[in-house]
Amino acid sequence: MADETVTAGLLVIGDEILSGRTKDVNIAATAEFCTDLGIELREVRVVPDVTDEIVGALDALRHKFTYVFTTGGIGPTHDDITADAVAKAFGVALPINPEARAMLETRWKSAGTEVTAARLRMARIPEGADLIVNSVSAAPGFRIGNVHVMAGVPIIMKAMLEAIAPTLRTGRKVHSITVKAGVGEGAVGDALGEIQSRYPEVRLGSYPQMGGDRPTTELVLRATDEALLAEAAREVRAMVAAAHERAGLPAPDAEVY
Amino acid sequence: MADETVTAGLLVIGDEILSGRTKDVNIAATAEFCTDLGIELREVRVVPDVTDEIVGALDALRHKFTYVFTTGGIGPTHDDITADAVAKAFGVALPINPEARAMLETRWKSAGTEVTAARLRMARIPEGADLIVNSVSAAPGFRIGNVHVMAGVPIIMKAMLEAIAPTLRTGRKVHSITVKAGVGEGAVGDALGEIQSRYPEVRLGSYPQMGGDRPTTELVLRATDEALLAEAAREVRAMVAAAHERAGLPAPDAEVY
């Protein structure tokens, strides 16, 4: 298992992200979560609270990747339609789940909260799904097939990711090395492309850093093979040292660059 | 024109977003930009620096929405392949554009920067495209058909959005009113759904606010018709006042809630 590529797609559900009212932070949190586990997050989609849009995106992603994570739309109000859309995509019913209801009622009882039709919406779970525990506010997420349905509230989303982590197959861990260059992207682009062509299994990214006195660049190397990564990084460091020399800059500090 | 719905899709291109290395801020900036102009941002996709993935997402979005905005992948390095992918999607050549080259060379001359093959990549523009001026770092974006190709660096992306704003058809301006409720979502969900069913043209969103002493909720109403919006907001305010009373809370402050 450990040398197999495990992939994921993320589906962010909610009008509030698309209107700009809420700034999404779940994309970055999920990306870091996946990278830490050696899962390759390959695609993200953000769709509105519209059933057909959710179903369409879900079907596209779930057939393409090992896992799909969704965030948003599982609360108690009429615009929380993620469970409905997931049940529709899988062609299953959406009954009140006794276990989910019990989790919620325990919490409500201790808080003196009345059971209402709106609140009970949160206990509707597609048939055949397993619950994902919500340690923050009780209302559970769920897993059906390769799809993990989680909350949009960032702290709950993070807690749910932690809850599912032990259940996920993890892929080959991707290692990364960052090499900082005291010159702009244009000064290293040709040489970097040449190195990339010789190391197809190392992913070479180039990221301009703006806002300082002069342009600098961060070169990020990523690979699953640590020896190959180290070898490519040596070449990139030598290339950057040469670019510094051409630009009349001091040699890059081996520790920093 | 002004009473027509104008829609948009956003395509964010870059491995660095999917790996979690870079936290995207262009989604929120584009969402706010669209909302301000009365353009409905309907979908966002984030894809890696892989030509076929970019072409696939671009084709899906450009046939679905009035406009597509892309961000990322137009710099001078080998992993900047957005222009190549867009040219492929539209089936056109990708020559050095004389106007783009002149813009870049003027900037390079004043900075004493050498012209290299890598830097000249930034002057490659799909045939038939118009340039989008880059007031920050000279390298232009471009528009071809309904697709606007812009930089990933947030300050440049924002400058390019400002540059294209006057060229875009703008839709009906969407107005919004926020009503704050001093109770959790579950306490207003049923009544909110009932109001939503009577105001299909008003979009009612419910957003739980966490982290305070007790759960509160922001109810956001959005509509293009200001009179209808005001009428629905009056109903929501009355509903919230009733929920406060039931919960033994003071009446919501008319100014704050």
Coordinates of C-alpha atoms in Angstrom, one line a residue:
Chain A
M1 CA 0.0 0.0 0.0
A2 CA 2.7 2.5 1.0
D3 CA 4.2 2.8 -2.5
E4 CA 0.9 3.4 -4.3
T5 CA -0.3 6.9 -5.3
V6 CA -3.3 8.0 -3.3
T7 CA -5.2 10.9 -4.8
A8 CA -8.0 13.2 -3.6
G9 CA -10.4 15.9 -4.8
L10 CA -12.0 18.5 -2.6
L11 CA -15.5 19.9 -3.1
V12 CA -16.3 23.1 -1.3
I13 CA -20.0 23.7 -1.1
G14 CA -21.5 27.1 -0.4
D15 CA -22.9 30.4 -1.9
E16 CA -21.0 32.3 0.7
I17 CA -17.6 31.4 -0.7
L18 CA -18.7 32.3 -4.3
S19 CA -20.2 35.7 -3.2
G20 CA -17.0 36.6 -1.3
R21 CA -18.9 36.9 1.9
T22 CA -16.8 34.1 3.5
K23 CA -13.1 33.7 2.8
D24 CA -12.5 29.9 2.5
V25 CA -9.7 28.5 4.7
N26 CA -10.7 24.8 4.2
I27 CA -8.9 24.5 0.9
A28 CA -5.5 25.3 2.5
A29 CA -6.3 23.1 5.5
T30 CA -7.2 20.1 3.4
A31 CA -4.2 20.7 1.1
E32 CA -1.9 20.6 4.1
F33 CA -3.7 17.6 5.6
C34 CA -3.3 15.7 2.4
T35 CA 0.4 16.6 1.9
D36 CA 1.2 15.5 5.4
L37 CA -0.4 12.1 4.8
G38 CA 1.2 11.7 1.4
I39 CA -2.1 12.0 -0.4
E40 CA -2.0 14.0 -3.6
L41 CA -4.8 16.7 -3.6
R42 CA -5.3 16.9 -7.4
E43 CA -8.4 19.2 -7.8
V44 CA -10.6 21.5 -5.9
R45 CA -14.1 22.7 -7.0
V46 CA -16.2 25.3 -5.3
V47 CA -20.0 25.1 -6.2
P48 CA -23.1 26.9 -5.0
D49 CA -25.9 25.5 -2.8
V50 CA -27.6 24.0 -5.9
T51 CA -28.4 20.3 -5.9
D52 CA -27.5 19.5 -9.5
E53 CA -24.2 21.4 -9.3
I54 CA -23.2 19.5 -6.2
V55 CA -24.2 16.1 -7.7
G56 CA -22.4 16.9 -11.0
A57 CA -19.2 17.9 -9.3
L58 CA -19.3 15.0 -6.9
D59 CA -19.8 12.5 -9.6
A60 CA -16.9 14.0 -11.6
L61 CA -14.5 13.9 -8.6
R62 CA -15.5 10.6 -7.0
H63 CA -14.8 8.6 -10.2
K64 CA -11.5 10.4 -10.8
F65 CA -9.8 10.2 -7.4
T66 CA -9.1 7.8 -4.5
Y67 CA -11.0 10.0 -2.1
V68 CA -13.3 13.0 -2.2
F69 CA -13.7 15.4 0.7
T70 CA -16.6 17.8 0.8
T71 CA -17.0 20.7 3.1
G72 CA -20.1 22.8 3.8
G73 CA -23.9 22.4 3.7
I74 CA -24.6 20.0 6.5
G75 CA -26.2 22.3 9.0
P76 CA -29.9 22.6 10.1
T77 CA -31.2 25.2 7.6
H78 CA -33.0 24.9 4.3
D79 CA -29.8 25.8 2.3
D80 CA -27.9 22.9 3.8
I81 CA -28.5 20.4 1.0
T82 CA -25.3 18.5 0.9
A83 CA -26.7 15.3 2.4
D84 CA -29.6 15.4 -0.1
A85 CA -27.2 15.8 -3.0
V86 CA -24.9 13.0 -1.9
A87 CA -27.8 10.6 -1.4
K88 CA -29.0 11.6 -4.9
A89 CA -25.6 11.0 -6.4
F90 CA -25.3 7.6 -4.8
G91 CA -29.0 6.7 -5.5
V92 CA -29.8 5.9 -1.9
A93 CA -32.4 7.1 0.6
L94 CA -31.8 9.8 3.3
P95 CA -33.5 8.6 6.5
I96 CA -33.0 9.9 10.0
N97 CA -30.0 7.9 11.3
P98 CA -30.7 6.6 14.8
E99 CA -27.0 6.8 15.8
A100 CA -26.7 10.4 14.5
R101 CA -30.0 11.3 16.2
A102 CA -28.7 9.8 19.5
M103 CA -25.5 11.8 19.3
L104 CA -27.4 15.0 18.7
E105 CA -30.1 14.4 21.3
T106 CA -27.5 13.7 24.0
R107 CA -25.9 17.1 23.2
W108 CA -29.3 18.8 23.0
K109 CA -30.4 17.3 26.3
S110 CA -27.3 18.5 28.2
A111 CA -27.8 22.0 26.7
G112 CA -31.6 22.1 27.2
T113 CA -32.1 22.5 23.5
E114 CA -35.5 21.7 22.0
V115 CA -35.7 19.1 19.2
T116 CA -37.1 20.8 16.1
A117 CA -37.6 19.6 12.5
A118 CA -34.7 21.9 11.4
R119 CA -32.3 20.5 14.0
L120 CA -33.3 16.9 13.0
R121 CA -32.2 17.6 9.4
M122 CA -28.7 17.1 10.8
A123 CA -29.5 13.5 11.6
R124 CA -30.5 12.7 8.0
I125 CA -27.7 10.4 6.8
P126 CA -27.6 8.6 3.4
E127 CA -28.3 4.9 3.7
G128 CA -25.2 2.8 4.0
A129 CA -23.0 5.7 5.2
D130 CA -20.7 5.6 8.2
L131 CA -20.8 8.5 10.6
I132 CA -17.8 10.9 11.1
V133 CA -17.7 12.1 14.7
N134 CA -17.9 15.8 15.3
S135 CA -16.1 16.5 18.6
V136 CA -17.0 20.2 18.4
S137 CA -20.7 20.5 17.9
A138 CA -22.1 16.9 17.8
A139 CA -23.7 17.0 14.4
P140 CA -21.8 14.3 12.5
G141 CA -20.4 14.1 9.0
F142 CA -20.4 10.8 7.1
R143 CA -18.5 8.7 4.7
I144 CA -20.2 6.9 1.8
G145 CA -18.1 5.0 -0.8
N146 CA -15.0 7.1 -1.2
V147 CA -16.7 10.4 -0.3
H148 CA -16.2 12.0 3.1
V149 CA -18.8 14.7 3.9
M150 CA -17.7 17.3 6.4
A151 CA -18.7 20.6 7.9
G152 CA -17.9 24.0 6.5
V153 CA -17.1 25.7 9.8
P154 CA -13.3 25.5 9.8
I155 CA -12.7 24.3 13.3
I156 CA -15.3 21.4 12.8
M157 CA -13.8 20.6 9.4
K158 CA -10.4 20.3 11.0
A159 CA -11.7 18.1 13.8
M160 CA -13.4 15.8 11.2
L161 CA -10.2 15.6 9.1
E162 CA -8.4 14.4 12.3
A163 CA -11.2 11.9 12.9
I164 CA -10.9 10.3 9.5
A165 CA -7.1 10.4 9.2
P166 CA -6.5 6.9 10.7
T167 CA -9.1 5.4 8.3
L168 CA -7.4 6.7 5.1
R169 CA -4.9 4.8 3.0
T170 CA -1.8 7.0 2.8
G171 CA 0.4 7.2 -0.2
R172 CA 4.0 7.6 -0.7
K173 CA 5.1 10.6 1.4
V174 CA 6.2 13.5 -0.8
H175 CA 9.3 15.2 0.4
S176 CA 10.2 18.8 -0.5
I177 CA 13.3 21.0 -0.5
T178 CA 13.1 24.8 -1.0
V179 CA 16.0 26.6 -2.5
K180 CA 16.0 30.4 -2.3
A181 CA 17.5 32.5 -5.1
G182 CA 18.4 36.1 -4.7
V183 CA 17.4 36.8 -8.3
G184 CA 14.1 37.0 -10.3
E185 CA 12.4 34.1 -12.0
G186 CA 13.7 35.2 -15.4
A187 CA 17.3 34.8 -14.3
V188 CA 16.8 31.1 -13.5
G189 CA 14.0 30.0 -15.8
D190 CA 16.1 28.5 -18.7
A191 CA 18.4 26.6 -16.4
L192 CA 15.6 25.4 -14.2
G193 CA 13.7 24.0 -17.3
E194 CA 16.9 22.2 -18.3
I195 CA 17.2 20.6 -14.8
Q196 CA 13.5 19.7 -14.8
S197 CA 13.9 17.9 -18.2
R198 CA 16.6 15.7 -16.6
Y199 CA 14.6 14.9 -13.5
P200 CA 11.1 14.1 -14.7
E201 CA 10.3 12.4 -11.3
V202 CA 11.1 15.5 -9.3
R203 CA 8.5 18.3 -9.5
L204 CA 10.2 21.7 -9.8
G205 CA 8.2 24.7 -9.0
S206 CA 9.2 28.4 -9.2
Y207 CA 7.6 31.1 -7.1
P208 CA 8.5 34.8 -7.4
Q209 CA 8.7 36.7 -4.2
M210 CA 7.4 40.2 -4.5
G211 CA 7.6 43.2 -2.1
G212 CA 11.3 43.2 -1.2
D213 CA 14.0 45.5 -2.4
R214 CA 14.6 43.4 -5.5
P215 CA 13.0 40.3 -7.0
T216 CA 13.9 37.0 -5.5
T217 CA 12.6 33.5 -6.2
E218 CA 11.7 30.4 -4.2
L219 CA 12.4 27.2 -6.1
V220 CA 10.6 24.2 -4.6
L221 CA 11.5 20.6 -5.4
R222 CA 9.1 17.8 -4.5
A223 CA 9.6 14.1 -4.9
T224 CA 8.8 10.8 -3.2
D225 CA 12.4 9.5 -3.7
E226 CA 14.6 11.3 -1.2
A227 CA 17.9 10.5 -2.8
L228 CA 16.8 11.7 -6.2
L229 CA 15.3 14.9 -4.5
A230 CA 18.7 15.6 -2.8
E231 CA 20.5 15.1 -6.1
A232 CA 18.2 17.5 -8.0
A233 CA 18.5 20.0 -5.2
R234 CA 22.3 19.9 -5.4
E235 CA 22.0 20.9 -9.1
V236 CA 19.5 23.6 -8.4
R237 CA 21.7 25.0 -5.7
A238 CA 24.7 25.1 -8.1
M239 CA 22.6 26.7 -10.8
V240 CA 21.5 29.4 -8.3
A241 CA 25.1 30.0 -7.2
A242 CA 26.0 30.6 -10.9
A243 CA 23.1 33.0 -11.3
H244 CA 24.2 34.9 -8.2
E245 CA 27.7 35.2 -9.7
R246 CA 26.4 36.4 -13.0
A247 CA 24.3 39.0 -11.2
G248 CA 27.3 40.2 -9.1
L249 CA 25.6 39.0 -5.9
P250 CA 27.4 37.3 -3.0
A251 CA 27.2 33.5 -3.2
P252 CA 24.0 32.1 -1.7
D253 CA 24.4 31.1 2.0
A254 CA 24.4 27.4 2.1
E255 CA 22.2 27.4 5.2
V256 CA 19.7 29.9 4.0
Y257 CA 19.5 29.2 0.3
Chain B
M1 CA -27.9 44.7 -20.8
A2 CA -28.3 45.8 -17.2
D3 CA -31.1 43.4 -16.4
E4 CA -29.4 40.3 -17.8
T5 CA -27.7 37.8 -15.6
V6 CA -23.9 37.8 -16.2
T7 CA -22.1 34.7 -14.8
A8 CA -18.5 33.7 -14.3
G9 CA -16.2 30.8 -13.5
L10 CA -12.8 31.1 -12.0
L11 CA -9.9 28.7 -12.8
V12 CA -7.0 28.7 -10.3
I13 CA -3.9 27.1 -11.8
G14 CA -1.0 25.9 -9.7
D15 CA 0.5 22.9 -7.9
E16 CA 1.4 25.3 -5.0
I17 CA -2.3 25.8 -4.0
L18 CA -3.0 22.0 -4.1
S19 CA 0.1 21.1 -2.0
G20 CA -0.8 23.7 0.6
R21 CA 2.4 25.6 0.1
T22 CA 0.6 28.7 -1.0
K23 CA -2.7 29.9 0.6
D24 CA -4.9 31.1 -2.2
V25 CA -6.3 34.6 -1.8
N26 CA -7.4 35.1 -5.5
I27 CA -10.7 33.2 -5.0
A28 CA -11.9 35.7 -2.4
A29 CA -10.6 38.7 -4.4
T30 CA -12.4 37.5 -7.5
A31 CA -15.6 36.7 -5.6
E32 CA -15.7 40.2 -4.2
F33 CA -14.8 41.7 -7.6
C34 CA -17.7 39.9 -9.2
T35 CA -20.2 40.7 -6.5
D36 CA -19.3 44.4 -6.7
L37 CA -19.9 44.3 -10.5
G38 CA -23.1 42.3 -10.3
I39 CA -21.5 39.3 -11.9
E40 CA -22.4 36.0 -10.4
L41 CA -19.4 33.8 -9.7
R42 CA -20.9 30.4 -10.1
E43 CA -18.0 28.0 -9.9
V44 CA -14.3 27.8 -9.0
R45 CA -11.9 25.1 -9.9
V46 CA -8.3 24.6 -8.8
V47 CA -6.1 22.4 -11.0
P48 CA -2.4 21.5 -11.1
D49 CA 0.2 22.6 -13.6
V50 CA -0.8 19.8 -16.1
T51 CA -1.9 20.8 -19.6
D52 CA -4.7 18.4 -20.0
E53 CA -6.2 19.3 -16.6
I54 CA -6.1 23.0 -17.5
V55 CA -7.6 22.5 -21.0
G56 CA -10.4 20.2 -19.6
A57 CA -11.4 22.6 -16.8
L58 CA -11.2 25.6 -19.2
D59 CA -13.4 24.0 -21.8
A60 CA -16.0 23.0 -19.1
L61 CA -16.1 26.5 -17.7
R62 CA -16.0 28.6 -20.8
H63 CA -19.0 26.9 -22.4
K64 CA -21.0 27.3 -19.2
F65 CA -20.5 30.9 -18.1
T66 CA -20.4 34.4 -19.6
Y67 CA -16.8 34.9 -18.5
V68 CA -13.9 32.7 -17.3
F69 CA -11.1 34.2 -15.2
T70 CA -7.9 32.3 -14.8
T71 CA -5.1 33.0 -12.3
G72 CA -1.6 31.6 -12.2
G73 CA 0.9 30.0 -14.6
I74 CA 1.9 32.9 -16.8
G75 CA 5.5 33.5 -15.6
P76 CA 8.8 32.8 -17.2
T77 CA 9.5 29.2 -15.9
H78 CA 8.9 25.8 -17.4
D79 CA 5.9 25.2 -15.0
D80 CA 4.1 28.3 -16.4
I81 CA 2.0 26.5 -19.0
T82 CA -1.3 28.4 -18.9
A83 CA -0.7 30.2 -22.2
D84 CA 0.1 26.9 -23.9
A85 CA -3.0 25.3 -22.5
V86 CA -5.3 28.2 -23.5
A87 CA -3.9 28.2 -27.0
K88 CA -4.5 24.4 -27.1
A89 CA -8.1 24.8 -25.9
F90 CA -8.8 27.4 -28.5
G91 CA -6.9 25.6 -31.2
V92 CA -4.7 28.6 -32.1
A93 CA -0.9 29.2 -32.3
L94 CA 1.2 30.7 -29.5
P95 CA 3.6 33.1 -31.2
I96 CA 5.7 35.9 -29.5
N97 CA 3.4 38.9 -29.5
P98 CA 5.2 42.0 -30.7
E99 CA 3.2 44.3 -28.4
A100 CA 3.8 42.1 -25.4
R101 CA 7.5 41.8 -26.3
A102 CA 7.7 45.6 -26.6
M103 CA 6.1 46.1 -23.1
L104 CA 8.5 43.7 -21.5
E105 CA 11.6 45.0 -23.3
T106 CA 10.8 48.6 -22.3
R107 CA 10.6 47.4 -18.6
W108 CA 13.8 45.2 -19.0
K109 CA 15.7 48.0 -20.6
S110 CA 15.0 50.4 -17.8
A111 CA 16.0 47.8 -15.3
G112 CA 19.1 46.7 -17.2
T113 CA 17.7 43.1 -17.4
E114 CA 19.0 40.7 -20.1
V115 CA 16.5 39.2 -22.6
T116 CA 16.5 35.4 -22.2
A117 CA 14.5 32.6 -23.7
A118 CA 12.8 32.1 -20.3
R119 CA 11.8 35.7 -20.0
L120 CA 10.5 35.8 -23.6
R121 CA 8.1 33.0 -22.7
M122 CA 6.1 35.8 -21.1
A123 CA 5.6 37.4 -24.5
R124 CA 4.0 34.3 -26.0
I125 CA 0.3 35.2 -26.5
P126 CA -2.3 33.0 -28.2
E127 CA -3.2 34.3 -31.7
G128 CA -6.2 36.5 -31.7
A129 CA -6.0 37.4 -28.0
D130 CA -6.0 41.0 -26.7
L131 CA -3.5 41.9 -24.0
I132 CA -4.4 42.7 -20.4
V133 CA -2.0 45.4 -19.1
N134 CA 0.1 44.5 -16.0
S135 CA 0.8 47.8 -14.2
V136 CA 2.9 46.0 -11.6
S137 CA 5.5 43.9 -13.4
A138 CA 4.9 44.5 -17.1
A139 CA 4.3 40.9 -18.2
P140 CA 0.8 41.1 -19.6
G141 CA -2.2 38.8 -19.3
F142 CA -4.6 38.3 -22.2
R143 CA -8.2 37.9 -23.2
I144 CA -9.3 35.4 -25.8
G145 CA -13.0 34.7 -26.4
N146 CA -14.7 34.9 -23.0
V147 CA -11.5 33.8 -21.2
H148 CA -9.4 36.3 -19.2
V149 CA -5.9 35.0 -18.4
M150 CA -4.3 36.7 -15.4
A151 CA -1.3 36.3 -13.0
G152 CA -1.2 34.3 -9.9
V153 CA 0.7 36.8 -7.8
P154 CA -2.2 38.5 -5.9
I155 CA -1.2 42.1 -6.3
I156 CA -0.8 41.6 -10.1
M157 CA -4.1 39.6 -10.3
K158 CA -5.9 42.5 -8.5
A159 CA -4.4 45.1 -10.9
M160 CA -5.4 43.0 -13.9
L161 CA -9.0 42.7 -12.6
E162 CA -9.1 46.5 -12.3
A163 CA -7.8 46.7 -15.8
I164 CA -10.5 44.5 -17.3
A165 CA -13.4 45.8 -15.2
P166 CA -14.5 48.5 -17.7
T167 CA -14.5 46.0 -20.5
L168 CA -16.9 43.6 -18.8
R169 CA -20.7 43.5 -19.2
T170 CA -22.1 43.9 -15.7
G171 CA -25.2 42.2 -14.5
R172 CA -28.0 43.3 -12.3
K173 CA -26.4 44.4 -9.1
V174 CA -27.1 42.0 -6.2
H175 CA -28.0 43.8 -3.0
S176 CA -27.6 42.2 0.4
I177 CA -28.9 42.6 4.0
T178 CA -27.5 40.8 7.0
V179 CA -29.7 40.1 10.0
K180 CA -27.9 38.9 13.2
A181 CA -29.6 36.5 15.5
G182 CA -28.5 35.9 19.0
V183 CA -29.5 32.3 18.8
G184 CA -28.1 29.2 17.0
E185 CA -29.1 28.1 13.5
G186 CA -31.3 25.3 14.8
A187 CA -33.5 27.9 16.6
V188 CA -34.3 29.7 13.3
G189 CA -34.0 27.0 10.7
D190 CA -37.7 26.0 10.4
A191 CA -39.0 29.6 10.2
L192 CA -36.2 30.6 7.8
G193 CA -37.1 27.8 5.4
E194 CA -40.7 28.9 5.5
I195 CA -39.8 32.5 4.6
Q196 CA -37.4 31.2 1.9
S197 CA -40.3 29.2 0.3
R198 CA -42.4 32.4 0.1
Y199 CA -39.5 34.5 -1.4
P200 CA -38.0 32.3 -4.1
E201 CA -36.3 35.3 -5.7
V202 CA -34.5 36.2 -2.5
R203 CA -31.5 34.1 -1.6
L204 CA -31.5 33.3 2.1
G205 CA -28.2 32.1 3.6
S206 CA -27.6 31.1 7.2
Y207 CA -24.1 31.2 8.8
P208 CA -23.4 30.0 12.3
Q209 CA -21.0 32.2 14.2
M210 CA -18.7 30.1 16.5
G211 CA -16.3 31.1 19.3
G212 CA -18.5 33.4 21.3
D213 CA -20.2 32.7 24.7
R214 CA -23.1 31.1 23.0
P215 CA -24.1 30.2 19.4
T216 CA -25.3 33.1 17.2
T217 CA -26.2 33.2 13.6
E218 CA -25.9 35.6 10.7
L219 CA -28.7 35.5 8.2
V220 CA -27.8 37.0 4.9
L221 CA -30.5 37.9 2.3
R222 CA -29.5 38.6 -1.3
A223 CA -31.6 39.8 -4.2
T224 CA -31.5 42.1 -7.2
D225 CA -34.9 43.6 -6.3
E226 CA -34.3 46.0 -3.5
A227 CA -38.0 46.4 -2.5
L228 CA -38.5 42.6 -2.4
L229 CA -35.2 42.3 -0.4
A230 CA -36.4 44.9 2.2
E231 CA -39.8 43.1 2.5
A232 CA -38.1 39.7 3.1
A233 CA -35.7 41.3 5.6
R234 CA -38.6 42.7 7.6
E235 CA -40.0 39.2 7.9
V236 CA -36.6 37.7 8.9
R237 CA -36.2 40.5 11.5
A238 CA -39.6 39.7 13.0
M239 CA -38.9 36.0 13.0
V240 CA -35.6 36.6 14.8
A241 CA -37.3 38.9 17.4
A242 CA -39.8 36.0 18.1
A243 CA -36.9 33.5 18.4
H244 CA -35.2 35.9 20.9
E245 CA -38.4 36.1 22.9
R246 CA -38.8 32.3 23.0
A247 CA -35.2 32.0 24.2
G248 CA -35.7 34.6 26.9
L249 CA -33.2 36.9 25.3
P250 CA -33.6 40.7 25.0
A251 CA -35.2 41.9 21.8
P252 CA -32.6 42.2 19.0
D253 CA -31.3 45.8 18.7
A254 CA -32.8 47.2 15.5
E255 CA -29.6 48.8 14.6
V256 CA -27.3 45.8 15.3
Y257 CA -29.5 42.9 14.4

